[in-house]
N, CA, C and O atoms as a GROMACS GRO file, in nm:
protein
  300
    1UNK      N    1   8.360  -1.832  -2.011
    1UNK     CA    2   8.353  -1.835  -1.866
    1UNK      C    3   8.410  -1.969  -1.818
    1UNK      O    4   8.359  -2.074  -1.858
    2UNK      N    5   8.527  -1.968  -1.724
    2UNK     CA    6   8.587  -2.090  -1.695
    2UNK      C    7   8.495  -2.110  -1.548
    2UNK      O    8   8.435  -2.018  -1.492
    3UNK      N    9   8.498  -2.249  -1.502
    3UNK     CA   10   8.408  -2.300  -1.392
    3UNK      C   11   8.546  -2.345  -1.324
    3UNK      O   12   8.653  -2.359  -1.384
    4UNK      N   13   8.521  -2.368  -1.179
    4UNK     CA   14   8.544  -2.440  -1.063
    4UNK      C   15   8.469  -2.494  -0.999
    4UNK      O   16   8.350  -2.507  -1.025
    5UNK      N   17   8.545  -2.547  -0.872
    5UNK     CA   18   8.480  -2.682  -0.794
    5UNK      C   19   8.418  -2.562  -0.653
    5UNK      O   20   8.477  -2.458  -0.623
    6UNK      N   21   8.327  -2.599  -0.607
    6UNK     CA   22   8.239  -2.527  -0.490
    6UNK      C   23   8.169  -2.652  -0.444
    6UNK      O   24   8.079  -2.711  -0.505
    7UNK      N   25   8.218  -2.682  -0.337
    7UNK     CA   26   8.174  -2.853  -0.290
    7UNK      C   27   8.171  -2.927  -0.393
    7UNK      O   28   8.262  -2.953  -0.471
    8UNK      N   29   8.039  -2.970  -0.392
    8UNK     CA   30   7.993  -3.109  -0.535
    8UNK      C   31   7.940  -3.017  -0.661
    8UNK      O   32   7.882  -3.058  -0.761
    9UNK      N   33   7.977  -2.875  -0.626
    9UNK     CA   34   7.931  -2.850  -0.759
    9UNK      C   35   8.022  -2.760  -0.846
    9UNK      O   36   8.143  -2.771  -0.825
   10UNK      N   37   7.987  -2.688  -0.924
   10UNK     CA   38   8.056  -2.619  -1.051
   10UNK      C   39   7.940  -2.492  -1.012
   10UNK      O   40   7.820  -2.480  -0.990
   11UNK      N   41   8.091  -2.394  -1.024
   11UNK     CA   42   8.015  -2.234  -1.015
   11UNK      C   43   8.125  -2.157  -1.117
   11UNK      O   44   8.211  -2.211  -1.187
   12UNK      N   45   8.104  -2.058  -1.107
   12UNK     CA   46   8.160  -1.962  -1.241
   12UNK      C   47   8.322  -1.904  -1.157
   12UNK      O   48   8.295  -1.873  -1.041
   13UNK      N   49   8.417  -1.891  -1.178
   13UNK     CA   50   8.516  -1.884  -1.094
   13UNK      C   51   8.543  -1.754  -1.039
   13UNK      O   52   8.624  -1.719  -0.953
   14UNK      N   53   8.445  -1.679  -1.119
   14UNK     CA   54   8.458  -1.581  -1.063
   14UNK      C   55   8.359  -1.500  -0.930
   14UNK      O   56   8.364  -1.400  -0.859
   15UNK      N   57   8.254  -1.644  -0.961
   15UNK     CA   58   8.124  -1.630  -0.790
   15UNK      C   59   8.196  -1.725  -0.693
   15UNK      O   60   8.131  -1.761  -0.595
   16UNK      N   61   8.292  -1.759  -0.703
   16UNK     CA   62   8.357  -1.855  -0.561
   16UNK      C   63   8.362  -1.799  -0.458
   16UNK      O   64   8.322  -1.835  -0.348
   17UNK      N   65   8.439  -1.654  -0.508
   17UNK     CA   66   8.482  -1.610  -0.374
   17UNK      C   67   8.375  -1.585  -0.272
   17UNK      O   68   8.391  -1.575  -0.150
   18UNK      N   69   8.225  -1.574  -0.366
   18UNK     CA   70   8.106  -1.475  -0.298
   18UNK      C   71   8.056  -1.593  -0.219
   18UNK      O   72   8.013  -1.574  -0.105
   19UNK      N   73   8.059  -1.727  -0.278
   19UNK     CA   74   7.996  -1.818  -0.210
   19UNK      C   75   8.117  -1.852  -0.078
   19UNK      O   76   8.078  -1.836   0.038
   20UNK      N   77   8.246  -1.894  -0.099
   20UNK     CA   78   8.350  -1.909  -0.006
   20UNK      C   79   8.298  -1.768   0.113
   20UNK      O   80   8.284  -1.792   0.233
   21UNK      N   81   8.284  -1.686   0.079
   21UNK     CA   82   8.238  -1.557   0.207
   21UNK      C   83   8.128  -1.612   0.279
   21UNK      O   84   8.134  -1.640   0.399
   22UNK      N   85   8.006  -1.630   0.191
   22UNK     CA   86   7.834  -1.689   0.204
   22UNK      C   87   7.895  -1.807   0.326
   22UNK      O   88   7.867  -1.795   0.445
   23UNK      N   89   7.960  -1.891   0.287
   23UNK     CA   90   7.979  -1.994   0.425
   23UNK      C   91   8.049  -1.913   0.560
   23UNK      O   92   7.979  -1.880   0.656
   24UNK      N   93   8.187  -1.887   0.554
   24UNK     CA   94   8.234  -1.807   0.606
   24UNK      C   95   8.163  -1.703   0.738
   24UNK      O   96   8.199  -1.672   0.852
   25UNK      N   97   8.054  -1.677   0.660
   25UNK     CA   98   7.958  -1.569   0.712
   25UNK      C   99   7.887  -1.606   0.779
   25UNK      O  100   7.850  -1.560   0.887
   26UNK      N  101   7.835  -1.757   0.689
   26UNK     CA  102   7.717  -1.804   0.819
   26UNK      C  103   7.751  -1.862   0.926
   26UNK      O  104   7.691  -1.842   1.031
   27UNK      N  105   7.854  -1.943   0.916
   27UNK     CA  106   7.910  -1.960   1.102
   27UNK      C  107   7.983  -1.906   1.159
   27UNK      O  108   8.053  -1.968   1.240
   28UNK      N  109   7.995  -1.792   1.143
   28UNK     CA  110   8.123  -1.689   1.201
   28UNK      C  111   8.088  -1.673   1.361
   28UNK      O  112   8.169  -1.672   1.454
   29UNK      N  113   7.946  -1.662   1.368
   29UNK     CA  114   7.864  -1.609   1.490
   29UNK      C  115   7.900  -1.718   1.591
   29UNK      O  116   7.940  -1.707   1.707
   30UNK      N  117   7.872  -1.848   1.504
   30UNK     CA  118   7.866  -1.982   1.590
   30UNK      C  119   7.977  -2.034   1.578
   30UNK      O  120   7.964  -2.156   1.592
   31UNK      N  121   8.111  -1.997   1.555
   31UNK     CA  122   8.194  -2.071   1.520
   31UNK      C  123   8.295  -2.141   1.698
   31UNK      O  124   8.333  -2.254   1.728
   32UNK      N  125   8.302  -2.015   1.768
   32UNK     CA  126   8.324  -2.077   1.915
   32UNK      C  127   8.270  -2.223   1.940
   32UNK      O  128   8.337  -2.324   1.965
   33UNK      N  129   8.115  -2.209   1.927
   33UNK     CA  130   8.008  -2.295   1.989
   33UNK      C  131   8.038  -2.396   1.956
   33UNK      O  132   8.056  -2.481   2.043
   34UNK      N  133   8.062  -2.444   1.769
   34UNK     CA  134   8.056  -2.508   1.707
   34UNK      C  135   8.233  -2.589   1.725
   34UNK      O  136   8.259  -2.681   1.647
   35UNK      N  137   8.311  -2.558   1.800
   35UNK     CA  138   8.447  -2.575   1.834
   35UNK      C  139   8.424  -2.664   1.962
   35UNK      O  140   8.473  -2.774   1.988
   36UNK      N  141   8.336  -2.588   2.035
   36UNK     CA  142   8.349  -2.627   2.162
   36UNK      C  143   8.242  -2.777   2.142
   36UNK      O  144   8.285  -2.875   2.202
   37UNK      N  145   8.142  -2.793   2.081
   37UNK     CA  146   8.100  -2.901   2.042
   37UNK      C  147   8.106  -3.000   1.956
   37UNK      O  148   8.034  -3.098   1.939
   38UNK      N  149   8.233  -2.950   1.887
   38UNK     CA  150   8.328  -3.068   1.788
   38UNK      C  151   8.448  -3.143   1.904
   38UNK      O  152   8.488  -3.259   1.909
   39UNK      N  153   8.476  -3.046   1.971
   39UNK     CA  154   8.595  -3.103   2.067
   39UNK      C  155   8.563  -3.133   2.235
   39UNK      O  156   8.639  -3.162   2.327
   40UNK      N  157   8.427  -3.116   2.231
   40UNK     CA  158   8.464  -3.086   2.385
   40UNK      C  159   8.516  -3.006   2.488
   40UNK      O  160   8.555  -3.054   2.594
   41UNK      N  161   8.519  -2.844   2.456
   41UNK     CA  162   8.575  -2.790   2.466
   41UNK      C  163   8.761  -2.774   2.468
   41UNK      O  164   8.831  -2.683   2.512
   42UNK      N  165   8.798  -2.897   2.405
   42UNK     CA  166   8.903  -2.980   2.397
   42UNK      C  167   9.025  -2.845   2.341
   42UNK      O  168   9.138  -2.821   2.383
   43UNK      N  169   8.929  -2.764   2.211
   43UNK     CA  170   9.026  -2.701   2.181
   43UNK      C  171   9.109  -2.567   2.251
   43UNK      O  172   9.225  -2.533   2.227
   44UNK      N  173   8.988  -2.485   2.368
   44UNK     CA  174   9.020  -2.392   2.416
   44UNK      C  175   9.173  -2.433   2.524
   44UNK      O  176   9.251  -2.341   2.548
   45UNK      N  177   9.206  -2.601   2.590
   45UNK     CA  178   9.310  -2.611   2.596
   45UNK      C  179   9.417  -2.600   2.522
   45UNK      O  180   9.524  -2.554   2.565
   46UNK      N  181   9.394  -2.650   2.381
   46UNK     CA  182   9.471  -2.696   2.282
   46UNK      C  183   9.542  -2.508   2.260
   46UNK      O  184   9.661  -2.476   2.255
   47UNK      N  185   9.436  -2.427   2.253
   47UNK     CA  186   9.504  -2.335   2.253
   47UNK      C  187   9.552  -2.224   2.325
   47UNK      O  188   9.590  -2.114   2.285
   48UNK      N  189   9.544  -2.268   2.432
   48UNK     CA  190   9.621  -2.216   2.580
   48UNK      C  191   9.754  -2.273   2.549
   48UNK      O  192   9.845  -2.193   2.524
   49UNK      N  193   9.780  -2.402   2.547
   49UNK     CA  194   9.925  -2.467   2.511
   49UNK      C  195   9.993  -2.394   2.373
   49UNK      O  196  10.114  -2.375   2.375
   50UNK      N  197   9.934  -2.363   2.283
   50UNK     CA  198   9.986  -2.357   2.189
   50UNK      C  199  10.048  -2.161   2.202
   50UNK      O  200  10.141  -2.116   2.134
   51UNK      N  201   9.969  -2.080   2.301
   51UNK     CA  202  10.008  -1.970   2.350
   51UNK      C  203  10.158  -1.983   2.460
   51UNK      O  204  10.249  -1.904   2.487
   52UNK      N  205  10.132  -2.100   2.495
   52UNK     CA  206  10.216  -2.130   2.653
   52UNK      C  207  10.353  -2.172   2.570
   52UNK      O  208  10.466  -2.141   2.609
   53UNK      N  209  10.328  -2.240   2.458
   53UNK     CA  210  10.487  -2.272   2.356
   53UNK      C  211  10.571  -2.176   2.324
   53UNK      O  212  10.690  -2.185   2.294
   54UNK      N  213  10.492  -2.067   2.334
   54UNK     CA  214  10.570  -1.932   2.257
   54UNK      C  215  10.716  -1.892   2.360
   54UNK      O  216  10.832  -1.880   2.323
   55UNK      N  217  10.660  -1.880   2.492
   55UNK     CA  218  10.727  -1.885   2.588
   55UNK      C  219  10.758  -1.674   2.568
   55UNK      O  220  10.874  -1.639   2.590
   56UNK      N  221  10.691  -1.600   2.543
   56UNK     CA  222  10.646  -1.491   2.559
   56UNK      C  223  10.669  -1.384   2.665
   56UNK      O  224  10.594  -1.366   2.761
   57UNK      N  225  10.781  -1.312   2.638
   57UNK     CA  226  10.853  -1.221   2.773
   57UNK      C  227  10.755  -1.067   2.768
   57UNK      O  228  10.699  -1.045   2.661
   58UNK      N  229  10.746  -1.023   2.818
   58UNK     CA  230  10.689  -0.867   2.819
   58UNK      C  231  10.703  -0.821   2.780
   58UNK      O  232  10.813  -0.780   2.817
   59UNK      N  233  10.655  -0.736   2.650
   59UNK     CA  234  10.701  -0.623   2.521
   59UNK      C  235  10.696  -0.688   2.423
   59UNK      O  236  10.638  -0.642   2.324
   60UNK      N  237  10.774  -0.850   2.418
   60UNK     CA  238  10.755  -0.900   2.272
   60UNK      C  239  10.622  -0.877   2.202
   60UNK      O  240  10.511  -0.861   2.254
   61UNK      N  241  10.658  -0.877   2.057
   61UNK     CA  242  10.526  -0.876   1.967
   61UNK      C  243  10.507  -0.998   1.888
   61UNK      O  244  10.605  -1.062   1.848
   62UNK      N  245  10.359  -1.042   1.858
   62UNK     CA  246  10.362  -1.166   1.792
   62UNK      C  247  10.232  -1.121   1.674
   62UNK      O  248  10.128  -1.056   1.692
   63UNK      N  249  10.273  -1.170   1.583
   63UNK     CA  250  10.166  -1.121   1.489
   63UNK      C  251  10.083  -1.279   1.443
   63UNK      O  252  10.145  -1.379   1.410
   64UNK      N  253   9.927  -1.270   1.452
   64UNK     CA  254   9.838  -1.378   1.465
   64UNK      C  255   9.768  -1.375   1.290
   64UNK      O  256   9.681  -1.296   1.251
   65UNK      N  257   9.829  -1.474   1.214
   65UNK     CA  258   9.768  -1.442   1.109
   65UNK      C  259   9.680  -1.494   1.100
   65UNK      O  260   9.697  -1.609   1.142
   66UNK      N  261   9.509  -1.462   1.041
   66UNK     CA  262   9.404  -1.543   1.016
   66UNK      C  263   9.364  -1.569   1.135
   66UNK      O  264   9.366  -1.688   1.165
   67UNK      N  265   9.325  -1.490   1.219
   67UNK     CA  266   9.301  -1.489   1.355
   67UNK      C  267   9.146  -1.533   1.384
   67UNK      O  268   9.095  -1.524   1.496
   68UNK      N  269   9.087  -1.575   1.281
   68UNK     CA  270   8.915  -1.614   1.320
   68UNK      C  271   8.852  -1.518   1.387
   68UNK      O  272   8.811  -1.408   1.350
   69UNK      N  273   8.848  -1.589   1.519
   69UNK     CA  274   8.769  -1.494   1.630
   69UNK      C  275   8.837  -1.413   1.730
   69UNK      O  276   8.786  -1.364   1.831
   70UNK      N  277   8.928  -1.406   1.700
   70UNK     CA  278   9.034  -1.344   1.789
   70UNK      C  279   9.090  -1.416   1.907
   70UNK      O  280   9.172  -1.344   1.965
   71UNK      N  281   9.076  -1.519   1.957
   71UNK     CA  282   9.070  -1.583   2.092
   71UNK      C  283   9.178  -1.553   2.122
   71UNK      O  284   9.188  -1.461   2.203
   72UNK      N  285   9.303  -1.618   2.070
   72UNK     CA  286   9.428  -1.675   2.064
   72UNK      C  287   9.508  -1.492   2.077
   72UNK      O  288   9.613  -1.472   2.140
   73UNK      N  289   9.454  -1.414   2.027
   73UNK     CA  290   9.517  -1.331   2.078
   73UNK      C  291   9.480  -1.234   2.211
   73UNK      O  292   9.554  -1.143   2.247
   74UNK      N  293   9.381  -1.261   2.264
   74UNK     CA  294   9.333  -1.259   2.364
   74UNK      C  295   9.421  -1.310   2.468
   74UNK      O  296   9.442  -1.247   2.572
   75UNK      N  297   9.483  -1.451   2.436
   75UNK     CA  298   9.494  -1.503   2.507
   75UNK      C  299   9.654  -1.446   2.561
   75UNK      O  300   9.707  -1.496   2.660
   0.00000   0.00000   0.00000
């Protein structure tokens, strides 16, 4: 059984993924909240601009990879 790194510790490489989900999972709910109180709500501008760069005509399609919470395509 080969090991990897999981923060400060050593897990079996093949339970990473379950623990990488286990985090994943637990702030998924809070992850807005937890944005808006790392930045100040700083980032919901950050990503209005970063929608407004595209410069986006009517019909185009844009594909959002790793989309979190969906915001950004909302937007």
């Amino acid at each position: 059984m080969s090991e990897t790194h999981f923060g400060f510790k050593k897990v079996a490489e093949e339970e990473k993924a379950a623990h990488v989900r286990g985090v994943f999972d637990s702030v998924a709910g809070k992850y807005d909240i937890m944005n808006d109180a790392m930045s100040g709500g700083l980032h919901r501008v950050w990503k209005r601009f970063a929608v407004a760069q595209l410069h986006l005509r009517p019909g185009e399609r844009v594909l959002d990879l790793a989309s979190g919470t969906g915001d950004l395509i909302r937007l």
